[in-house]
Coordinates of C-alpha atoms and ligand atoms in Angstrom, one line a residue:
X1 CA 120.0 115.9 109.9
X2 CA 117.1 115.7 107.5
X3 CA 113.6 115.8 109.1
X4 CA 110.3 114.4 107.9
X5 CA 109.1 118.0 107.8
X6 CA 111.8 119.3 105.5
X7 CA 111.2 120.1 101.9
X8 CA 112.2 117.6 99.2
X9 CA 113.2 118.2 95.7
X10 CA 111.5 115.8 93.3
X11 CA 112.7 116.4 89.7
X12 CA 111.7 120.0 89.1
X13 CA 109.1 120.0 91.9
X14 CA 109.7 121.0 95.5
X15 CA 107.5 119.1 98.0
X16 CA 106.7 121.1 101.1
X17 CA 107.3 118.1 103.4
X18 CA 108.2 114.4 103.3
X19 CA 104.8 113.1 104.5
X20 CA 103.3 111.5 101.4
X21 CA 99.7 110.3 101.0
X22 CA 99.7 106.7 99.7
X23 CA 97.6 105.6 96.7
X24 CA 94.3 104.4 98.4
X25 CA 91.5 102.7 96.5
X26 CA 88.2 103.9 98.0
X27 CA 85.7 102.7 95.3
X28 CA 83.7 105.9 95.4
X29 CA 83.8 107.1 91.8
X30 CA 80.7 108.4 90.1
X31 CA 78.5 105.9 88.3
X32 CA 78.0 105.0 85.6
X33 CA 81.4 105.5 83.9
X34 CA 83.8 105.4 86.9
X35 CA 84.1 109.2 86.9
X36 CA 85.6 111.2 89.7
X37 CA 83.2 113.8 91.1
X38 CA 82.9 116.6 93.7
X39 CA 83.0 114.4 96.7
X40 CA 86.3 112.9 95.5
X41 CA 87.7 116.4 94.9
X42 CA 86.8 117.4 98.5
X43 CA 88.5 114.3 100.0
X44 CA 91.7 114.9 98.1
X45 CA 91.7 118.7 98.8
X46 CA 91.3 118.0 102.5
X47 CA 94.6 116.1 102.3
X48 CA 96.5 118.8 100.4
X49 CA 98.9 119.4 103.3
X50 CA 100.7 116.2 102.3
X51 CA 104.1 116.8 100.6
X52 CA 102.6 114.9 97.7
X53 CA 99.3 113.0 97.2
X54 CA 99.5 109.9 95.1
X55 CA 96.0 109.2 93.8
X56 CA 94.1 106.0 94.2
X57 CA 94.9 103.4 91.6
X58 CA 93.2 104.4 88.4
X59 CA 92.5 102.0 85.5
X60 CA 94.2 102.9 82.2
X61 CA 91.6 101.0 80.2
X62 CA 88.4 99.0 80.7
X63 CA 90.5 95.8 80.5
X64 CA 92.6 97.2 83.4
X65 CA 89.6 97.4 85.9
X66 CA 89.2 94.8 88.6
X67 CA 87.0 96.3 91.3
X68 CA 83.6 98.2 91.2
X69 CA 83.6 102.0 91.2
X70 CA 87.3 102.5 90.9
X71 CA 88.0 105.5 88.7
X72 CA 89.4 105.4 85.2
X73 CA 91.5 107.7 83.1
X74 CA 90.5 106.5 79.6
X75 CA 87.3 108.4 78.8
X76 CA 86.9 112.2 78.3
X77 CA 84.4 112.2 81.2
X78 CA 86.9 110.7 83.5
X79 CA 89.5 113.3 82.4
X80 CA 87.0 116.1 83.2
X81 CA 86.2 114.5 86.5
X82 CA 89.8 114.3 87.5
X83 CA 90.2 118.0 86.6
X84 CA 87.8 118.8 89.4
X85 CA 90.2 116.9 91.7
X86 CA 93.5 118.4 90.6
X87 CA 92.0 121.9 90.6
X88 CA 90.8 121.5 94.2
X89 CA 94.1 120.1 95.3
X90 CA 96.1 122.8 93.7
X91 CA 93.8 125.5 95.1
X92 CA 94.4 124.1 98.5
X93 CA 98.2 124.3 97.9
X94 CA 98.8 120.6 97.2
X95 CA 100.5 118.4 94.6
X96 CA 99.0 115.2 93.2
X97 CA 100.3 112.4 91.0
X98 CA 98.0 109.8 89.4
X99 CA 98.6 106.1 89.9
X100 CA 98.3 104.3 86.6
X101 CA 96.8 100.8 87.1
X102 CA 96.1 97.7 85.1
X103 CA 95.0 94.8 87.4
X104 CA 95.7 91.9 85.0
X105 CA 94.3 88.7 86.4
X106 CA 92.9 90.4 89.5
X107 CA 89.6 91.1 87.7
X108 CA 86.4 89.4 86.8
X109 CA 84.6 89.0 83.4
X110 CA 81.9 91.4 84.7
X111 CA 84.4 94.3 84.5
X112 CA 85.9 93.2 81.1
X113 CA 85.1 94.5 77.7
X114 CA 82.4 92.2 76.2
X115 CA 82.5 90.0 79.3
X116 CA 85.8 88.5 78.3
X117 CA 88.0 86.7 80.8
X118 CA 90.7 88.7 82.6
X119 CA 94.2 88.8 81.1
X120 CA 97.5 87.8 82.7
X121 CA 101.1 86.9 81.7
X122 CA 100.2 83.2 82.1
X123 CA 97.0 81.3 82.6
X124 CA 97.5 80.9 86.4
X125 CA 94.4 81.5 88.5
X126 CA 95.2 83.5 91.7
X127 CA 93.8 82.1 95.0
X128 CA 91.4 84.4 96.8
X129 CA 88.2 86.2 96.0
X130 CA 87.4 88.8 93.3
X131 CA 84.9 91.7 93.6
X132 CA 82.4 91.5 90.7
X133 CA 80.9 94.6 89.0
X134 CA 77.8 94.2 91.3
X135 CA 80.0 94.0 94.5
X136 CA 79.7 90.2 94.9
X137 CA 82.7 88.3 96.1
X138 CA 83.5 85.2 94.1
X139 CA 86.6 83.0 93.5
X140 CA 88.8 84.2 90.6
X141 CA 88.2 82.9 87.1
X142 CA 91.0 81.3 85.2
X143 CA 92.7 84.2 83.3
X144 CA 93.9 84.1 79.7
X145 CA 97.6 84.5 78.9
X146 CA 98.2 87.6 76.8
X147 CA 99.5 87.1 73.3
X148 CA 102.9 88.6 72.6
X149 CA 101.2 90.8 69.9
X150 CA 98.9 92.4 72.5
X151 CA 101.6 93.8 74.7
X152 CA 102.4 96.8 72.6
X153 CA 98.7 97.8 72.8
X154 CA 98.9 97.7 76.6
X155 CA 102.0 99.9 76.6
X156 CA 100.1 102.2 74.3
X157 CA 97.1 102.3 76.7
X158 CA 99.5 103.3 79.5
X159 CA 100.9 106.1 77.3
X160 CA 97.5 107.4 76.4
X161 CA 96.4 107.3 80.1
X162 CA 99.6 109.2 81.0
X163 CA 98.6 111.9 78.4
X164 CA 95.1 112.0 79.8
X165 CA 96.5 112.5 83.3
X166 CA 98.5 115.5 81.9
X167 CA 95.3 116.9 80.3
X168 CA 93.5 116.4 83.7
X169 CA 96.1 118.7 85.4
X170 CA 98.1 116.2 87.5
X171 CA 101.6 117.0 88.5
X172 CA 103.0 113.6 87.5
X173 CA 102.2 109.9 87.4
X174 CA 103.1 106.8 89.3
X175 CA 103.3 103.4 87.5
X176 CA 101.7 100.8 89.8
X177 CA 104.2 98.0 89.6
X178 CA 103.2 96.6 93.0
X179 CA 100.7 94.4 94.9
X180 CA 100.2 91.7 92.4
X181 CA 98.7 93.7 89.5
X182 CA 99.6 93.3 85.9
X183 CA 103.1 94.7 85.9
X184 CA 104.0 92.8 89.1
X185 CA 102.5 89.7 87.6
X186 CA 105.0 90.0 84.8
X187 CA 107.9 90.7 87.2
X188 CA 107.5 87.7 89.5
X189 CA 108.0 84.1 88.4
X190 CA 105.1 82.8 90.5
X191 CA 102.7 84.4 88.0
X192 CA 104.9 84.6 84.9
X193 CA 105.8 81.4 83.2
X194 CA 106.0 82.7 79.7
X195 CA 108.5 81.4 77.2
X196 CA 108.7 84.5 75.0
X197 CA 110.8 87.7 75.4
X198 CA 108.5 88.8 78.3
X199 CA 109.1 85.7 80.5
X200 CA 111.9 83.5 81.8
X201 CA 115.0 85.6 82.6
X202 CA 114.8 88.6 85.0
X203 CA 115.5 90.9 82.0
X204 CA 112.5 89.5 80.1
X205 CA 110.1 89.6 83.1
X206 CA 111.1 93.3 83.8
X207 CA 110.6 94.2 80.1
X208 CA 106.9 95.3 80.3
X209 CA 107.4 97.4 83.4
X210 CA 110.4 99.2 81.8
X211 CA 108.6 99.7 78.5
X212 CA 105.7 101.2 80.3
X213 CA 108.0 103.5 82.3
X214 CA 109.7 104.7 79.2
X215 CA 106.4 105.3 77.4
X216 CA 105.0 107.4 80.2
X217 CA 108.3 109.2 80.6
X218 CA 108.0 110.3 77.0
X219 CA 104.8 112.0 77.9
X220 CA 105.8 113.5 81.2
X221 CA 109.6 113.8 81.3
X222 CA 111.5 111.3 83.5
X223 CA 111.4 113.5 86.6
X224 CA 107.6 113.5 86.8
X225 CA 107.4 109.7 86.8
X226 CA 107.5 107.4 89.9
X227 CA 107.3 103.6 90.1
X228 CA 105.8 101.6 93.0
X229 CA 107.1 98.1 93.8
X230 CA 106.4 95.6 96.5
X231 CA 109.2 93.0 96.9
X232 CA 108.3 90.1 99.2
X233 CA 104.6 91.2 99.2
X234 CA 102.3 88.2 99.1
X235 CA 99.1 90.1 98.5
X236 CA 97.2 88.8 95.4
X237 CA 99.0 85.5 95.6
X238 CA 102.4 86.7 94.6
X239 CA 105.8 85.0 94.9
X240 CA 109.2 85.0 93.3
X241 CA 112.1 82.6 93.5
X242 CA 114.8 85.3 93.9
X243 CA 113.3 88.7 94.9
X244 CA 116.8 90.2 95.7
X245 CA 118.1 89.6 92.2
X246 CA 114.8 90.6 90.5
X247 CA 114.2 93.9 92.3
X248 CA 117.9 94.8 92.4
X249 CA 117.8 94.6 88.6
X250 CA 114.6 96.5 88.3
X251 CA 115.8 99.3 90.6
X252 CA 119.1 99.6 88.8
X253 CA 117.3 99.9 85.5
X254 CA 115.0 102.6 86.9
X255 CA 117.9 104.4 88.4
X256 CA 119.7 104.5 85.1
X257 CA 116.5 106.1 83.6
X258 CA 116.7 108.8 86.3
X259 CA 113.0 108.7 87.0
X260 CA 111.5 111.0 89.7
X261 CA 111.3 108.4 92.4
X262 CA 111.2 104.8 93.4
X263 CA 108.4 103.9 95.9
X264 CA 108.8 100.6 97.8
X265 CA 106.3 99.0 100.2
X266 CA 107.7 97.3 103.3
X267 CA 106.2 93.8 103.5
X268 CA 105.7 94.1 107.2
X269 CA 102.3 95.7 106.4
X270 CA 100.2 92.6 105.6
X271 CA 97.8 92.2 102.6
X272 CA 98.9 95.6 101.3
X273 CA 97.3 97.3 104.3
X274 CA 94.2 95.0 104.1
X275 CA 95.0 93.5 107.5
X276 CA 96.2 95.1 110.7
X277 CA 98.8 92.4 111.5
X278 CA 102.4 93.6 111.4
X279 CA 105.1 91.1 110.3
X280 CA 108.0 92.4 112.3
X281 CA 110.3 89.6 111.0
X282 CA 109.7 90.6 107.3
X283 CA 112.8 91.7 105.4
X284 CA 113.3 95.5 105.2
X285 CA 113.0 96.5 101.5
X286 CA 114.5 99.9 102.1
X287 CA 117.6 98.3 103.7
X288 CA 117.9 95.7 100.8
X289 CA 117.1 97.9 97.8
X290 CA 117.8 101.6 98.6
X291 CA 121.4 101.2 97.4
X292 CA 120.3 100.1 94.0
X293 CA 118.4 103.4 93.2
X294 CA 120.2 106.7 93.2
X295 CA 117.2 109.0 93.1
X296 CA 114.5 110.0 95.5
X297 CA 113.4 106.9 97.5
X298 CA 109.9 106.7 99.0
X299 CA 109.1 104.1 101.6
X300 CA 105.6 102.9 102.6
X301 CA 104.0 100.3 104.8
X302 CA 103.3 100.2 108.5
X303 CA 104.8 103.6 109.4
X304 CA 104.1 105.3 112.7
X305 CA 105.2 108.7 113.8
X306 CA 108.3 107.2 115.5
X307 CA 109.6 105.0 112.7
X308 CA 108.9 107.6 110.1
X309 CA 110.9 110.2 111.8
X310 CA 113.7 107.7 112.3
X311 CA 113.8 106.4 108.7
X312 CA 114.2 109.9 107.3
X313 CA 116.7 111.1 109.9
X314 CA 118.8 108.0 109.2
X315 CA 118.5 108.6 105.5
X316 CA 117.1 105.2 104.8
X317 CA 114.3 106.9 102.8
X318 CA 113.8 110.4 101.5
X319 CA 110.1 110.5 102.4
X320 CA 107.5 108.3 104.1
X321 CA 104.2 107.3 102.5
X322 CA 101.2 106.9 104.8
X323 CA 98.1 104.9 103.8
X324 CA 95.6 104.1 106.5
X325 CA 96.6 107.0 108.8
X326 CA 95.9 109.4 105.9
X327 CA 92.4 107.9 105.5
X328 CA 91.5 108.9 109.0
X329 CA 93.7 112.1 109.4
X330 CA 93.2 114.6 106.7
X331 CA 95.8 116.9 108.4
X332 CA 98.3 114.1 109.1
X333 CA 101.5 116.2 108.5
X334 CA 100.4 118.8 111.1
X335 CA 99.4 116.1 113.6
X336 CA 102.7 114.4 113.2
X337 CA 104.7 117.6 113.5
X338 CA 102.9 118.7 116.6
X339 CA 102.7 115.1 118.0
X340 CA 98.9 115.5 118.2
X341 CA 96.7 112.4 118.8
X342 CA 95.6 110.6 115.6
X343 CA 92.0 109.6 114.6
X344 CA 91.5 105.9 114.4
X345 CA 90.5 104.5 111.0
X346 CA 87.3 102.5 110.4
X347 CA 88.0 99.6 108.1
X348 CA 84.3 99.1 107.5
X349 CA 84.2 102.3 105.4
X350 CA 87.4 101.9 103.4
X351 CA 85.6 100.8 100.3
X352 CA 82.4 102.1 98.8
X353 CA 79.7 104.4 100.3
X354 CA 79.8 108.2 100.4
X355 CA 80.9 110.8 103.0
X356 CA 81.0 108.5 106.0
X357 CA 84.5 107.4 106.6
X358 CA 85.7 109.4 103.7
X359 CA 85.3 113.2 104.1
X360 CA 84.0 113.3 107.7
X361 CA 87.2 112.5 109.6
X362 CA 87.8 115.6 111.8
X363 CA 90.8 117.9 111.5
X364 CA 92.7 118.4 114.8
X365 CA 91.6 122.1 114.9
X366 CA 87.9 121.1 114.6
X367 CA 88.2 118.6 117.5
X368 CA 89.8 121.2 119.7
X369 CA 87.2 123.8 118.9
Ligands
FMN401 C1 91.9 100.9 101.7 C2 93.2 100.7 101.0 C3 93.3 100.9 99.7 C4 94.5 100.8 99.0 N1 94.6 101.0 97.7 C5 95.9 101.0 97.1 C6 96.0 101.5 95.7 O1 95.0 101.9 95.1 N2 97.2 101.4 95.2 C7 98.3 100.9 95.9 O2 99.4 100.9 95.3 N3 98.2 100.5 97.1 C8 97.0 100.6 97.8 N4 96.9 100.3 99.1 C9 98.1 100.0 99.9 C10 98.6 101.3 100.5 O3 99.0 102.3 99.6 C11 99.7 101.1 101.5 O4 100.9 100.6 100.9 C12 99.3 100.2 102.7 O5 98.1 100.6 103.2 C13 100.4 100.1 103.8 O6 100.6 101.4 104.3 P1 100.0 101.9 105.7 O7 100.6 100.9 106.7 O8 100.5 103.3 105.9 O9 98.5 101.8 105.6 C14 95.7 100.3 99.8 C15 95.6 100.1 101.1 C16 94.4 100.3 101.8 C17 94.3 100.0 103.3

């Protein structure tokens, strides 16, 4: 029987265990310029015992930014900053992929080049509140529908960002196709009402995600590319008329491309981890979609020690991705393996600030000392 603590082959990489660190936005990049710095390197290196670290979502372009102080991977300074992070993680014996991010309509003109309005598949304003560049929370502005002729440029931005990630020393990249950001906005019909070849049918709505996946695989090789998806997730005002048909198609297409992994979020964890409520009655995406993807299957969302051990033993996922528990437990794999008590996370320090709630969560060994 496979265990959460067994090694896992991911393309040409071997992960030392199946406890994966989720992509986690922490809004602590260096300012100005959204540049990773020494504190970020320390935070990631502390968590290098994960089988794989997936970095916080990282904007591929200025247009792709939607929150203050999130890091980018589009300037030379950002590439140099990320090199500090990848060097520190590798020195500590870890592996790290970069999550490639374009937020689409989940932005504000204060983040956009020349103060323009945010872009989206269709001019549909999401409900909820946006974070402005100066950390205010305001209602979303109506986005502008992207012209068909602009989409090749966005694919090119992803490709350039993937190359930058390679130059920065990452081990691979994850395409963020989840949680209501640009690629998910194209996938789901609640946010995509286009009438061109990127809207309407499932094939058309999946086109941008698949073009981006192909473009970054050209840079990295297919085995070093993962894709994250969130069927049934409602965060960022998302909805689709037929999630089973849509995500079955997407996973079959990704499977045919033999990418390194598919990474699905269980919708039982509410607001993409932004809320502590657990929707026990939510459909299980690993049960629904695992069969559509032949490669390595990662599952995230609301995992505890118990259900993580079980999902891997039963073969419902190859590895389990932990978000909030990795924020508060830098040595999570060791704690899970030895069944040690877990530090509680402090939601107040998730976003922004410095060391507090970031690099100061104790290791089990420190606590015992
Ligand atoms: C503070 C915070 C930041 C997050 N940032 C990201 C992100 O950058 N990219 C992403 O795909 N998901 C992000 N998520 C979602 C997590 O990756 C994960 O799917 C979610 O927290 C559920 O897993 P958990 O129950 O183990 O926390 C974030 C969640 C939290 C709580």
